[in-house]
Tab-separated table of C-alpha atoms and ligand atoms in Angstrom:
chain	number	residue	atom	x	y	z
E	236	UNK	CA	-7.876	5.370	-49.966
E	237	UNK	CA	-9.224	3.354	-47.024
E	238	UNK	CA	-10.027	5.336	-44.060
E	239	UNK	CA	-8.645	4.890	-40.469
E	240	UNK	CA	-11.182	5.652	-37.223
E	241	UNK	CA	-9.087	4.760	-34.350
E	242	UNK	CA	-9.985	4.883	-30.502
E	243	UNK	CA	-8.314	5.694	-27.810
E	244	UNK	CA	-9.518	4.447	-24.593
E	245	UNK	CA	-6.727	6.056	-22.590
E	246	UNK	CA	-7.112	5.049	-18.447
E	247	UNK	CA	-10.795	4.036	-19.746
E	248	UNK	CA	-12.492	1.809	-18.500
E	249	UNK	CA	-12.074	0.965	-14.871
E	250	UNK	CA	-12.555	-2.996	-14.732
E	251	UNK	CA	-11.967	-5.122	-17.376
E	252	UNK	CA	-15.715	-6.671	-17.174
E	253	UNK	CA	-16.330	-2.986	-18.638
E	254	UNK	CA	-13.798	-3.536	-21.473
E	255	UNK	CA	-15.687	-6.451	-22.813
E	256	UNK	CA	-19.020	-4.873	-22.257
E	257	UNK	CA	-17.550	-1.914	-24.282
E	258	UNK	CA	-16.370	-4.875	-27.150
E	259	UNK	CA	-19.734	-6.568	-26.897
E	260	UNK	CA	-21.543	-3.050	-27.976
E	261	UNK	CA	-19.016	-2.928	-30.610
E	262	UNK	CA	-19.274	-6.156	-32.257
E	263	UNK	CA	-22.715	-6.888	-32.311
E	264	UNK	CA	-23.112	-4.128	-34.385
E	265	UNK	CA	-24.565	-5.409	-37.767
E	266	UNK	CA	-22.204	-2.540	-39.637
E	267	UNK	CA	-19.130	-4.872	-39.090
E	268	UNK	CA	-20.565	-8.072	-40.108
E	269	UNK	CA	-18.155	-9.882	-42.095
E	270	UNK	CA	-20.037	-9.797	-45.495
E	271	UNK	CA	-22.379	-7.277	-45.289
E	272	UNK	CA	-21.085	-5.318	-43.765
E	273	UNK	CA	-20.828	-1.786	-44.313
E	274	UNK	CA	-17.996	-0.364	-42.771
E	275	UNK	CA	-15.117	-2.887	-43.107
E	276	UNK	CA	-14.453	-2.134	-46.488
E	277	UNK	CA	-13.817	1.529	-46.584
E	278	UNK	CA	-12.990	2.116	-43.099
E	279	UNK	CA	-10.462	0.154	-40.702
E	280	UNK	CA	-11.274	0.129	-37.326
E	281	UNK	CA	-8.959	0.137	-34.159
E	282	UNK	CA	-9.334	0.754	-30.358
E	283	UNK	CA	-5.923	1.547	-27.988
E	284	UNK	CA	-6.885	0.082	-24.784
E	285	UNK	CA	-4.614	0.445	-21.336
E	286	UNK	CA	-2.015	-1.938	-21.328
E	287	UNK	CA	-3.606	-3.969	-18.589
E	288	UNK	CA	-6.260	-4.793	-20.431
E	289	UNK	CA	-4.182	-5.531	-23.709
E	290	UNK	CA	-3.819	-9.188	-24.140
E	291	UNK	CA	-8.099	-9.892	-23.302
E	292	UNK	CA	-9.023	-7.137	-26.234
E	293	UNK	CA	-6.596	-8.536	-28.881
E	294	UNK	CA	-7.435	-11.470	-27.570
E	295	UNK	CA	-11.059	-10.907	-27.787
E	296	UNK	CA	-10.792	-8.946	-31.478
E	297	UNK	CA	-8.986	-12.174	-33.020
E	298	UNK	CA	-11.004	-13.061	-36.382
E	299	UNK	CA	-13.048	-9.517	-36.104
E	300	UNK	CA	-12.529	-6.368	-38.511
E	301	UNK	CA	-10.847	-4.356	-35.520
E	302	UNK	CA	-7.250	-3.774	-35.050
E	303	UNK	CA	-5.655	-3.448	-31.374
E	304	UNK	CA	-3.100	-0.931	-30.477
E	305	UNK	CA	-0.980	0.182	-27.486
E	306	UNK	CA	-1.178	3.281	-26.240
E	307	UNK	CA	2.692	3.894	-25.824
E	308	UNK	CA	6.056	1.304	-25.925
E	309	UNK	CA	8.948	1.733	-23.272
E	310	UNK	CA	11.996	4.092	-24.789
E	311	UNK	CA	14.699	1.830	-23.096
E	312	UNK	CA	14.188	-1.336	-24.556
E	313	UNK	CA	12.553	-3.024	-27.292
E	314	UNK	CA	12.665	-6.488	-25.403
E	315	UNK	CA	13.557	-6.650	-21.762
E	316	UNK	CA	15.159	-4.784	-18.966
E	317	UNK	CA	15.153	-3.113	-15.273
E	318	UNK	CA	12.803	-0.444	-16.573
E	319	UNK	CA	10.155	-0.467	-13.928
E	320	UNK	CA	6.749	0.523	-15.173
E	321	UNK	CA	7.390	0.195	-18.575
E	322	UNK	CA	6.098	-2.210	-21.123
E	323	UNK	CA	8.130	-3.200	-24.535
E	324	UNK	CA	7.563	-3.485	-27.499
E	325	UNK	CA	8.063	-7.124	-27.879
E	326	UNK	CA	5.893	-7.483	-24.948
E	327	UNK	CA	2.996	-5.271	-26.581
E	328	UNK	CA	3.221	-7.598	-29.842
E	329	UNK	CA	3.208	-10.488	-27.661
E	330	UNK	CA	-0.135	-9.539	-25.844
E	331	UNK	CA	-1.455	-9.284	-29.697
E	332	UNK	CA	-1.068	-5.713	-30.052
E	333	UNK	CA	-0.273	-5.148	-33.872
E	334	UNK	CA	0.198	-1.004	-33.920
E	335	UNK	CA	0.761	1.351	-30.967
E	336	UNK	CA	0.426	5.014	-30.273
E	337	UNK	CA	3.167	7.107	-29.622
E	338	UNK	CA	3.639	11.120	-29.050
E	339	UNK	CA	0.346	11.274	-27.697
E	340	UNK	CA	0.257	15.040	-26.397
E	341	UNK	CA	-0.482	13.301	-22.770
E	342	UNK	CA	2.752	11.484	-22.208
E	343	UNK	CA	4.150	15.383	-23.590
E	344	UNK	CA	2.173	16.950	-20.741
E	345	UNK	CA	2.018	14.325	-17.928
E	346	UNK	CA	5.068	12.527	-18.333
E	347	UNK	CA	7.298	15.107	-19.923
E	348	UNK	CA	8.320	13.156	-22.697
E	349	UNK	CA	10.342	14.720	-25.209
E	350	UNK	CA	10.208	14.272	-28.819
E	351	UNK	CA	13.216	13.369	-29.651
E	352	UNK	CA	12.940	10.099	-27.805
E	353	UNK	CA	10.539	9.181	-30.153
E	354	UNK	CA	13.026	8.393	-32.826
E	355	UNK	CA	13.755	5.420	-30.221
E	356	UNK	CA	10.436	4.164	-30.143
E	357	UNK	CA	9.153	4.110	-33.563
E	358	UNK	CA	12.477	1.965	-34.089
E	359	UNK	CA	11.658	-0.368	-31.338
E	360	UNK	CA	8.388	-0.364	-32.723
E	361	UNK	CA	9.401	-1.168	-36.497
E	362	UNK	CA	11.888	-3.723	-34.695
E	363	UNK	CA	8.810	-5.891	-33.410
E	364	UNK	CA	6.871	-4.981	-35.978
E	365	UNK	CA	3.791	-2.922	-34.874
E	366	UNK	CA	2.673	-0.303	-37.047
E	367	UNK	CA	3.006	3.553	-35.358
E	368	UNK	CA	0.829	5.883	-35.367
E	369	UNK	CA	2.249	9.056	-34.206
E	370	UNK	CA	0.744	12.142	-32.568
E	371	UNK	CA	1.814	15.855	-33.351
E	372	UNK	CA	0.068	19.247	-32.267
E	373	UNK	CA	0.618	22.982	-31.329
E	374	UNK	CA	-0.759	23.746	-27.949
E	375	UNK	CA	-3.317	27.033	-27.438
E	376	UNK	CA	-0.742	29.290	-27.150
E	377	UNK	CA	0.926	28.239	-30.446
E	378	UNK	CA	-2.137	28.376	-32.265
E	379	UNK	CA	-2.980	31.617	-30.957
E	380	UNK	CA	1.087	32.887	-32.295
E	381	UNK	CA	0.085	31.125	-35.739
E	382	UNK	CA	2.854	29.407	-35.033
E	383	UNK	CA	0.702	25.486	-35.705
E	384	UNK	CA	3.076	24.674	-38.941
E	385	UNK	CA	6.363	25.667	-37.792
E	386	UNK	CA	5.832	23.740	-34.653
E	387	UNK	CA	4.759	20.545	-36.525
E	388	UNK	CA	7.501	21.056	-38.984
E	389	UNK	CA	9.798	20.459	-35.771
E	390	UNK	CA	8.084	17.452	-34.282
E	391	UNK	CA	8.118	15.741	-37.987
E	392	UNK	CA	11.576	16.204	-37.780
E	393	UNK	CA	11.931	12.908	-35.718
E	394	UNK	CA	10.957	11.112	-39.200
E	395	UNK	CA	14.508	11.320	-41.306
E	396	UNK	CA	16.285	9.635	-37.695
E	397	UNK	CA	13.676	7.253	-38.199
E	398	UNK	CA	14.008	6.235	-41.768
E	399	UNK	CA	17.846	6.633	-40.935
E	400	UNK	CA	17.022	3.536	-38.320
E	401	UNK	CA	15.130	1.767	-40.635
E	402	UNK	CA	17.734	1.975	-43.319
E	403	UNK	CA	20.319	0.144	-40.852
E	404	UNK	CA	17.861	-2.352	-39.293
E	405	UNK	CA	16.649	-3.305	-42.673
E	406	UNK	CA	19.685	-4.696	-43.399
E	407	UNK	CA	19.798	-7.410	-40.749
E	408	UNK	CA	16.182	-8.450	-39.854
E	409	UNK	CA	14.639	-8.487	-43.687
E	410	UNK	CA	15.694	-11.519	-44.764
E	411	UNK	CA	14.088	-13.104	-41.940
E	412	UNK	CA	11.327	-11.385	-41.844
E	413	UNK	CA	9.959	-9.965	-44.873
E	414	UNK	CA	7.103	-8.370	-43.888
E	415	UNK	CA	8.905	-6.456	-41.170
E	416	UNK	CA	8.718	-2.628	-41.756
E	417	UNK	CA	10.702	-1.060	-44.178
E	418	UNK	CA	10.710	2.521	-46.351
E	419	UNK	CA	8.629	0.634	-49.158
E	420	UNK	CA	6.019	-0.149	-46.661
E	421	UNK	CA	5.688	2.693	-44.626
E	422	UNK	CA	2.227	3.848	-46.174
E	423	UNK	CA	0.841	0.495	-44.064
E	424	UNK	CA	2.690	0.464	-41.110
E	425	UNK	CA	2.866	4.712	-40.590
E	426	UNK	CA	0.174	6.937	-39.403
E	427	UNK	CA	0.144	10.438	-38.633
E	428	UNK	CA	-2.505	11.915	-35.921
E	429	UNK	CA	-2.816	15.923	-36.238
E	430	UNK	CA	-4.100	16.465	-32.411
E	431	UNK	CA	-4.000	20.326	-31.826
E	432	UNK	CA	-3.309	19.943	-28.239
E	433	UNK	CA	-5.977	22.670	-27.247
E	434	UNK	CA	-8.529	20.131	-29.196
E	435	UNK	CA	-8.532	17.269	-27.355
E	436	UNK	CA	-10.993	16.356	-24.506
E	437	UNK	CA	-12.117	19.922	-24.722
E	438	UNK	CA	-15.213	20.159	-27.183
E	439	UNK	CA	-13.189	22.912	-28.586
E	440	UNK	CA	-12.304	22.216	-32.739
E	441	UNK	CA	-10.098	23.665	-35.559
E	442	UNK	CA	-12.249	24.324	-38.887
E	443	UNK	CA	-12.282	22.002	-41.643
E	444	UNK	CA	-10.245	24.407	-43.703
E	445	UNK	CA	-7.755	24.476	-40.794
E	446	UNK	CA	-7.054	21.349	-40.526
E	447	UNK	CA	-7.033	20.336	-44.092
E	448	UNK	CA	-4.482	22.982	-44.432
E	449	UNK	CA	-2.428	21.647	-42.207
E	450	UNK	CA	-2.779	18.232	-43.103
E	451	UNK	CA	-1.622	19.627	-46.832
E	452	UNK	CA	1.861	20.732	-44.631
E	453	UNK	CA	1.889	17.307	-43.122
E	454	UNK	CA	1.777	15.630	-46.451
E	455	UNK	CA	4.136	18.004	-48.282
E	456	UNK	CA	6.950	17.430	-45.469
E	457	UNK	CA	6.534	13.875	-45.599
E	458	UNK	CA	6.995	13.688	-49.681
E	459	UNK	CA	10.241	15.680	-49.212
E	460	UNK	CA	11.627	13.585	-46.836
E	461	UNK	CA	11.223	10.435	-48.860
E	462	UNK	CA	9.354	9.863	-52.043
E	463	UNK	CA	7.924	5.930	-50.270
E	464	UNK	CA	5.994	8.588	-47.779
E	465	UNK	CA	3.740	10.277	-49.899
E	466	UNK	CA	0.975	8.184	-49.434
E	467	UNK	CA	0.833	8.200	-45.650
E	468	UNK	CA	-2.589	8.495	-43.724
E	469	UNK	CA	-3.155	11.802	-41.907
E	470	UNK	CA	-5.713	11.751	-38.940
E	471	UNK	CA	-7.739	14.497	-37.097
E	472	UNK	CA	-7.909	14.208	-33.423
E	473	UNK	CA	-9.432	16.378	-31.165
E	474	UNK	CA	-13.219	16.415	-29.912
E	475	UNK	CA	-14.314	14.395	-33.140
E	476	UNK	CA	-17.592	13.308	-31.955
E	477	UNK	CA	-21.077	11.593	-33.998
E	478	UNK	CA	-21.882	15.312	-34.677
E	479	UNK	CA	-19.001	16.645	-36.574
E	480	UNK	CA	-17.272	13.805	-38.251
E	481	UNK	CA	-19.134	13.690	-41.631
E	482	UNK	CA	-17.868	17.322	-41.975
E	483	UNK	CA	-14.043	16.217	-41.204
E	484	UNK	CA	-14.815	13.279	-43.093
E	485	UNK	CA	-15.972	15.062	-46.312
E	486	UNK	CA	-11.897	16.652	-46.659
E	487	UNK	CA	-9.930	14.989	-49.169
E	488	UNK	CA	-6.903	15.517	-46.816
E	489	UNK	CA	-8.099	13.577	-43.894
E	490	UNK	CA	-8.248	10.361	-43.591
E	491	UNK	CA	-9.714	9.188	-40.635
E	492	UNK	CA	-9.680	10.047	-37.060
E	493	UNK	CA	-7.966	9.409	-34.141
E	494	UNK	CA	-11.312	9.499	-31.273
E	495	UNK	CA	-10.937	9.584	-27.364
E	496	UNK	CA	-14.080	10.521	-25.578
E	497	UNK	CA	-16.382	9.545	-28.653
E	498	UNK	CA	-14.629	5.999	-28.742
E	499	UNK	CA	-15.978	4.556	-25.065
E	500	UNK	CA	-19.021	4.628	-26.265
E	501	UNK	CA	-19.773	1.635	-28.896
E	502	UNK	CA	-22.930	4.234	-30.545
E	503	UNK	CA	-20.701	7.249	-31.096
E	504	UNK	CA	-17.558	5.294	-32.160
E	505	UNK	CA	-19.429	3.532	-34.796
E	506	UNK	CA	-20.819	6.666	-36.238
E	507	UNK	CA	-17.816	8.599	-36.333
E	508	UNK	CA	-16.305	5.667	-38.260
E	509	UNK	CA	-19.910	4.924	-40.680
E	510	UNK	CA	-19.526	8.902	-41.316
E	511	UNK	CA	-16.051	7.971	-42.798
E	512	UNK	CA	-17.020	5.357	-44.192
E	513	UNK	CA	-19.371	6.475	-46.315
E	514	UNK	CA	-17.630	9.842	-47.283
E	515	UNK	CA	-14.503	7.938	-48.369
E	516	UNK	CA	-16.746	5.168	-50.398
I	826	PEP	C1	-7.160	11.962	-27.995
I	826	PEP	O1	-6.821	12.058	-26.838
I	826	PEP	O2	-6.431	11.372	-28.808
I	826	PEP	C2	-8.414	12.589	-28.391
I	826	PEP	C3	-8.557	12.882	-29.650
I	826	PEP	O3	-9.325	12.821	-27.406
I	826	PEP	P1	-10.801	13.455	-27.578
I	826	PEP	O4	-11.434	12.810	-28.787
I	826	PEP	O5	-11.503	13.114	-26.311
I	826	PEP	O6	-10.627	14.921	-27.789
């Protein structure tokens, strides 16, 4: 199975002359060169910049190996509306975005978003056709009550209101648009991101063993809620740096990373992802 290494640049970085510096590093690497290149084939590639500087990265990673993602899609509207602040999801596929984020344990912390309103946004999402990939994780305090699967058990739950959604929406827009998400092709347009809250930005990781365990729980609920979602990709994310993702990389149960810090730097993204790479060859 191919793996994912995907980066998110969160509020990073400050000008948009930095944002195509950061690009430059990226794709003058020789590791994504279109035919020899080494990564491209086992390992897809995609950076989540901020939404104001969108529309130059897509823009900019046009005809290159890397996808573009938003970080996060409004929850009131998948087109238009008096929803001050917020961007759509037709507006994020219109600035080229092709996937977003959503669930990231930041909009849980800073913007108190529960995660129920989630089952709104992957529909809008699957509406306009971007791809999700969708964050779960226990905070420090759950970990510490061993209480990681139970509390991931709950946040999958979102998943059967979303295939309920799909089910319904399928109906009108597939005739029109075949290659519009559906169940059947949920293993290309769904991603899971296992981001133990206490993980991220903190240099602070789970073991291997942990988190292939867990991603064995992710996997299993998935199957039982619908046969077409057995094959979905489950990332790590959480302090995955140059250092320590060959040993991530080296689990049969994850498949790819989902990289903050490590990702604003062209060097350190590009190893995380050749460490994948090659493990998943
Ligand atoms: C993240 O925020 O998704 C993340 C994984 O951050 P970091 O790699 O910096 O821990």
């Amino acid at each position: 199975m191919q793996a994912w290494v995907i980066g998110n640049w969160k509020q990073n970085p400050a000008t948009s002359h930095e944002a195509q510096a950061l690009l430059n590093d990226l794709l003058v690497n020789d590791l994504l060169a279109p035919t020899e290149g080494r990564l491209t084939n086992t390992c897809q590639l995609m950076v989540a910049p901020s939404c104001i500087h969108l529309a130059a990265v897509s823009a900019r990673l046009q005809e290159t190996p890397i996808l573009c993602a938003a970080q996060d899609i409004s929850a009131h509207s998948d087109s238009t509306g008096a929803y001050t602040g917020d961007c759509s999801a037709q507006q994020i596929a219109d600035a080229g975005a092709t996937w977003t984020i959503l669930g990231h344990s930041e909009r849980r912390q800073y913007h108190k978003e529960p995660y129920d309103r989630l089952v709104q946004k992957m529909a809008f999402a699957f509406k306009q056709n971007l791809g999700v990939i969708l964050c779960i994780g226990e905070t420090q305090e759950q970990y510490d009550n061993e209480q990681t699967l139970s509390v991931l058990g709950e946040q999958l739950s979102v998943i059967p209101g979303v295939l309920e959604s799909l089910r319904s929406t399928n109906v009108d827009t597939n005739n029109d648009t075949p290659n519009a998400p559906s169940i059947d092709n949920m293993t290309e347009r769904l991603i899971i991101a296992y981001e133990p809250v206490w993980a991220i930005g903190t240099g602070k990781v789970p073991t291997v063993s942990e988190v292939s365990r867990t991603h064995e729980y992710i996997k299993q609920t998935l199957a039982d809620y619908a046969a077409e979602l057995t094959d979905i990709s489950v990332l790590y994310g959480g302090s995955v740096n140059a250092d320590n993702a060959s040993s991530f990389a080296a689990d049969p149960m994850i498949d790819g990373a989902l990289v903050g810090g490590a990702s604003l730097k062209a060097q350190s993204f590009l190893a995380i992802a050749e460490a994948f790479a090659s493990a998943k060859a």
